[in-house]
PDB file of C-alpha atoms in Angstrom:
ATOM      1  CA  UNK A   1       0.000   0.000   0.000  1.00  0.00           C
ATOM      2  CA  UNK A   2       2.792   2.542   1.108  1.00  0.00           C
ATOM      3  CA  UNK A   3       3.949   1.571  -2.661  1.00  0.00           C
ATOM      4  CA  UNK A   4       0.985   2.376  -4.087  1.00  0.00           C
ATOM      5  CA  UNK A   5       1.229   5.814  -2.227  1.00  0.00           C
ATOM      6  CA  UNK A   6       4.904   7.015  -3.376  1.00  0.00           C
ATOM      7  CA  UNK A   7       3.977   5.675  -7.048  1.00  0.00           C
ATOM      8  CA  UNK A   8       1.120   7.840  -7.162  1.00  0.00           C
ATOM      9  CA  UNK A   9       2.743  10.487  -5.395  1.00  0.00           C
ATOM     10  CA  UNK A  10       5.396  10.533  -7.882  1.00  0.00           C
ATOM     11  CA  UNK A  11       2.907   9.889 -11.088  1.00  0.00           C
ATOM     12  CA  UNK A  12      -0.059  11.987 -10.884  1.00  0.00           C
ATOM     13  CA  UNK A  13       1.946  15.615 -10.917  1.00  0.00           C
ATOM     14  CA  UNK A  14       2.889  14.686 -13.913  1.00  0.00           C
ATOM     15  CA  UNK A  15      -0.959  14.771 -15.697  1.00  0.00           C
ATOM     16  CA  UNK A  16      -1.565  18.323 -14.318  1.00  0.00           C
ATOM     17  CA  UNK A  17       1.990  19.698 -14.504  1.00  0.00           C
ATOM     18  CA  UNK A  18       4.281  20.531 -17.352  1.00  0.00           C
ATOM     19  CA  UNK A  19       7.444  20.415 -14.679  1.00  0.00           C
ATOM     20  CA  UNK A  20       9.458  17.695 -14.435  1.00  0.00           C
ATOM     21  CA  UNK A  21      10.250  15.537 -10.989  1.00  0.00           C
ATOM     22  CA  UNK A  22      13.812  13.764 -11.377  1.00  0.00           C
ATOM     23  CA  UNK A  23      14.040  11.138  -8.589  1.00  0.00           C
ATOM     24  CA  UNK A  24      17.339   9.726  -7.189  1.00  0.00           C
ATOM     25  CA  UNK A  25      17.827   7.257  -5.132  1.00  0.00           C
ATOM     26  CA  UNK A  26      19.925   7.292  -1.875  1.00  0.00           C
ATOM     27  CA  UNK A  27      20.606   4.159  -0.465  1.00  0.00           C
ATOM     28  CA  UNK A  28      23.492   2.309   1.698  1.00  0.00           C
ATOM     29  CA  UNK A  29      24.874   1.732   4.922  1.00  0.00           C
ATOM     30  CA  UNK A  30      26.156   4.173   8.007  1.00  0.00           C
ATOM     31  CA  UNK A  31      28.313   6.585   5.293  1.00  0.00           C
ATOM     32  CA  UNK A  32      24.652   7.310   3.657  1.00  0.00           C
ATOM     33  CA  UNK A  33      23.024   7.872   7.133  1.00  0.00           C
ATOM     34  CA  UNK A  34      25.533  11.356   7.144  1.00  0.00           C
ATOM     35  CA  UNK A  35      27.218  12.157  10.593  1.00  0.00           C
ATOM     36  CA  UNK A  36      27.538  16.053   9.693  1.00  0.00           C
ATOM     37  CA  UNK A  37      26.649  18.464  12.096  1.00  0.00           C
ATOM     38  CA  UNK A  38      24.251  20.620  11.477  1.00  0.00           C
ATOM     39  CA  UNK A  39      25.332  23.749  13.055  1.00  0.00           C
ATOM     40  CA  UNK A  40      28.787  23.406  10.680  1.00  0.00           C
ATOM     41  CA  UNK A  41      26.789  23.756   7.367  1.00  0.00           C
ATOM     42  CA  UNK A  42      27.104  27.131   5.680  1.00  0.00           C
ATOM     43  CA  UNK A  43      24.115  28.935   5.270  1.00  0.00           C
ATOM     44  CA  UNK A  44      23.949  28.151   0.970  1.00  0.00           C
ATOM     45  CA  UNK A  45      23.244  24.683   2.202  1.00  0.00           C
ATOM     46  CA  UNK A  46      20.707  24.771   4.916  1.00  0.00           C
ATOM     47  CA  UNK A  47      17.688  24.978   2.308  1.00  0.00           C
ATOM     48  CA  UNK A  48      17.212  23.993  -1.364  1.00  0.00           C
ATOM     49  CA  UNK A  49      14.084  24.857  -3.451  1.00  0.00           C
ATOM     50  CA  UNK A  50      11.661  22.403  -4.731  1.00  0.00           C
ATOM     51  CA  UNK A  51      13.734  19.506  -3.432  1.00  0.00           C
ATOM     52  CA  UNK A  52      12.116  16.959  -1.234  1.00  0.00           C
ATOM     53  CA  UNK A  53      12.871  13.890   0.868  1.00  0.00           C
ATOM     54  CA  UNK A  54      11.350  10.495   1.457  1.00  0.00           C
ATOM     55  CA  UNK A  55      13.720   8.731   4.081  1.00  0.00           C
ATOM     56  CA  UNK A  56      12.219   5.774   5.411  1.00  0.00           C
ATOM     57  CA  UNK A  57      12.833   4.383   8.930  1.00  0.00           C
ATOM     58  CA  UNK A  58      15.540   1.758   9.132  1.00  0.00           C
ATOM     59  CA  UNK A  59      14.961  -1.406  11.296  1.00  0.00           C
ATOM     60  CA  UNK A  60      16.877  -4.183  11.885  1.00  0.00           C
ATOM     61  CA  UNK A  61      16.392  -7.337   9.465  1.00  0.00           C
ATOM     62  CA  UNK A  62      13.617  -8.876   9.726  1.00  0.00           C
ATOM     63  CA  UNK A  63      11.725  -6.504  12.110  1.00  0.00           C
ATOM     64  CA  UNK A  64       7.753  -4.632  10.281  1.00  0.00           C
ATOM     65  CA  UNK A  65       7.445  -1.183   9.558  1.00  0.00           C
ATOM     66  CA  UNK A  66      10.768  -0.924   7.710  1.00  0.00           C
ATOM     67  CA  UNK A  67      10.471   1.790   5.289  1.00  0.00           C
ATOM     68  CA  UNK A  68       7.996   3.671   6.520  1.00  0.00           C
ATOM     69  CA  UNK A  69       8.121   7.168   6.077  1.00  0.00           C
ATOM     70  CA  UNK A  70       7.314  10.513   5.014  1.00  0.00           C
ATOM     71  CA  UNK A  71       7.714  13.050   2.145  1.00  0.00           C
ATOM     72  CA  UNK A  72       8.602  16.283   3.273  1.00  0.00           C
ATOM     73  CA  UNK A  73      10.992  19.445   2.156  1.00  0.00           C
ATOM     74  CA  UNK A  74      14.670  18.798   2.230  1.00  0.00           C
ATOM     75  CA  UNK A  75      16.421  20.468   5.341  1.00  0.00           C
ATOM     76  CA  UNK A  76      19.182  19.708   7.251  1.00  0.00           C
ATOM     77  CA  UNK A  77      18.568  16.923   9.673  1.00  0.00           C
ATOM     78  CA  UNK A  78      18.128  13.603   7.940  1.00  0.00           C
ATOM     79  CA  UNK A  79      21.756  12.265   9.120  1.00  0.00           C
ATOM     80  CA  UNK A  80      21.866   9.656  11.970  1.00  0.00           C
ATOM     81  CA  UNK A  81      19.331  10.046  14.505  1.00  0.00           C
ATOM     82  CA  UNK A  82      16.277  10.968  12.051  1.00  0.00           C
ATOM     83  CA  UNK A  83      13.248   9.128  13.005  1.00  0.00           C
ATOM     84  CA  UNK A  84       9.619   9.004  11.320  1.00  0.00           C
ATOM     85  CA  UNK A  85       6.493   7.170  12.475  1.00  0.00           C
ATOM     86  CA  UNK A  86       5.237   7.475   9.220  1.00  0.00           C
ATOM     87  CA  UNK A  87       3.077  10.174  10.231  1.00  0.00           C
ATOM     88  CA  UNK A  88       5.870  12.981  11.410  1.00  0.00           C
ATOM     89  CA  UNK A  89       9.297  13.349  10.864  1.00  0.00           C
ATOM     90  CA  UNK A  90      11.604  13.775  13.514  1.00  0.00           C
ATOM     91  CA  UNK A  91      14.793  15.703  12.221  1.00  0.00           C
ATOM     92  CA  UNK A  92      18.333  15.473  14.173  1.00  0.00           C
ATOM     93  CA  UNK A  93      21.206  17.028  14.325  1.00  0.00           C
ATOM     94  CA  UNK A  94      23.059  15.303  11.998  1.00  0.00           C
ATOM     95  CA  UNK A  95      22.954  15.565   7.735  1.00  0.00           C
ATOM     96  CA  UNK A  96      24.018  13.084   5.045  1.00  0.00           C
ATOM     97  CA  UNK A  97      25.348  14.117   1.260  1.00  0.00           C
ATOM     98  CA  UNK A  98      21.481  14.195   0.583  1.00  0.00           C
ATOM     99  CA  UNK A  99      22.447  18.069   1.055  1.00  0.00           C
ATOM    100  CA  UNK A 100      25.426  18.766  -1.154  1.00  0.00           C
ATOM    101  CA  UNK A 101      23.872  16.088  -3.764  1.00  0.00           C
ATOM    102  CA  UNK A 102      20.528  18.064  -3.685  1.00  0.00           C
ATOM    103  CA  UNK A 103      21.935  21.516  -4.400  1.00  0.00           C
ATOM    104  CA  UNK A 104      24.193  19.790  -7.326  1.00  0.00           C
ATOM    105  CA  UNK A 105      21.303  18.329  -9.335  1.00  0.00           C
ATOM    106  CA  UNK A 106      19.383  21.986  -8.760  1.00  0.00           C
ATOM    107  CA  UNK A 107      22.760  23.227 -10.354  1.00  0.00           C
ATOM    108  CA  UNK A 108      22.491  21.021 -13.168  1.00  0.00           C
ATOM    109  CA  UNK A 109      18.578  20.783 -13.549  1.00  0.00           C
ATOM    110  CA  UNK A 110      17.641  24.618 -12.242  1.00  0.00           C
ATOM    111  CA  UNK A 111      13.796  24.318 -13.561  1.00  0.00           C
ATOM    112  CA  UNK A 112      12.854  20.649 -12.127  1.00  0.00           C
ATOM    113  CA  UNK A 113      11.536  19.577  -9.324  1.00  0.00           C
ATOM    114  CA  UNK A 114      14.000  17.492  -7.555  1.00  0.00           C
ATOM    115  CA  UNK A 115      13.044  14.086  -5.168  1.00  0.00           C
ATOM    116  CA  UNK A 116      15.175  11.953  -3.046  1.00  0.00           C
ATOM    117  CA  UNK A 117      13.975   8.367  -1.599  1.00  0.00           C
ATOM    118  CA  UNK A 118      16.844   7.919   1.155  1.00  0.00           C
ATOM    119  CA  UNK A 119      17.407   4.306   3.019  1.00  0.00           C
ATOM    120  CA  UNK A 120      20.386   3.998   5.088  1.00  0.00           C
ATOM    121  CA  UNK A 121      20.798   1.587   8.056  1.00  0.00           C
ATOM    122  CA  UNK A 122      23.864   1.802  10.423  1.00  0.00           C
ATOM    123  CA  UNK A 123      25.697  -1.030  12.002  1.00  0.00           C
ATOM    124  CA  UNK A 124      25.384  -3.345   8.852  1.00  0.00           C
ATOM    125  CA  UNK A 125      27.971  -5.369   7.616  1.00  0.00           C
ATOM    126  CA  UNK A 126      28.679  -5.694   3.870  1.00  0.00           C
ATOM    127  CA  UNK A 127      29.386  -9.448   4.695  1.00  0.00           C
ATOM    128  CA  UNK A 128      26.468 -11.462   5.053  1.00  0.00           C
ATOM    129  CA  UNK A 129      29.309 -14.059   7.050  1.00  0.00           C
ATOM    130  CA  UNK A 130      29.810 -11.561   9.355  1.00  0.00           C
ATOM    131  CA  UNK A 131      29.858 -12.840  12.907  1.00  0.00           C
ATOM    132  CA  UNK A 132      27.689 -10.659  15.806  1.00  0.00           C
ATOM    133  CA  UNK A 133      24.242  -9.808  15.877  1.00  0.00           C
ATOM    134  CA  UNK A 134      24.544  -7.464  13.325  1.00  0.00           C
ATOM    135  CA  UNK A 135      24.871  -7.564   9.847  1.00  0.00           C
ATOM    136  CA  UNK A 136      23.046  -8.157   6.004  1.00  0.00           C
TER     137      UNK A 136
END
């Protein structure tokens, strides 16, 4: 169902509006999450226009409501420590390259409409042989 939701989210602008939506995909381990501080970005960075976020929450293998999430503006915040109950987004102190990445593809494509689906999950190991309780 939450499928259905960020299909037709991402489809039906598209009948009423002549501008285009170019979605990216951000997607990987504790590097994506971003550990940048906030308070150390430069004040070009802390907003882009017409750039939005879906991040959904990360859970451990295994474990429902994986993914779940909300579309909202891009601002600072979505780094390690963001949390969502699918309902509100809860944005930390932290960032990720969603940021710098965002304000590049503006650069490049100044009259679209820009969307990021982010998925990063910390404390994952690239090895699925990995010994611990974490890992793929």
């Amino acid at each position: 169902m939450k499928n259905l939701k960020i299909l037709l989210f991402l489809l039906i602008p598209t009948f009423f509006y002549t501008q285009k939506i170019r979605v990216f995909v951000l997607a990987g381990q504790s590097n994506m999450n971003g550990f940048g501080y906030n308070k150390d970005l430069p004040n070009d960075l802390k907003t882009v226009k017409d750039v939005y976020i879906f991040q959904g929450n990360s859970v451990p293998d295994g474990e429902k409501n994986g993914g779940t999430g909300k579309w909202d503006v891009l601002k600072a915040g979505n780094g390690t420590g963001f949390k969502t109950d699918g309902k509100t987004n809860t944005l930390s102190d932290r960032f990720g390259l969603e940021i710098t990445f965002a304000k590049r593809m503006k650069e490049l494509f100044p009259n679209d409409k820009i969307a990021l689906i982010k998925y990063a999950r910390e404390g994952t190991s690239i090895d699925s042989l990995a010994t611990g309780s974490f890992g793929c």
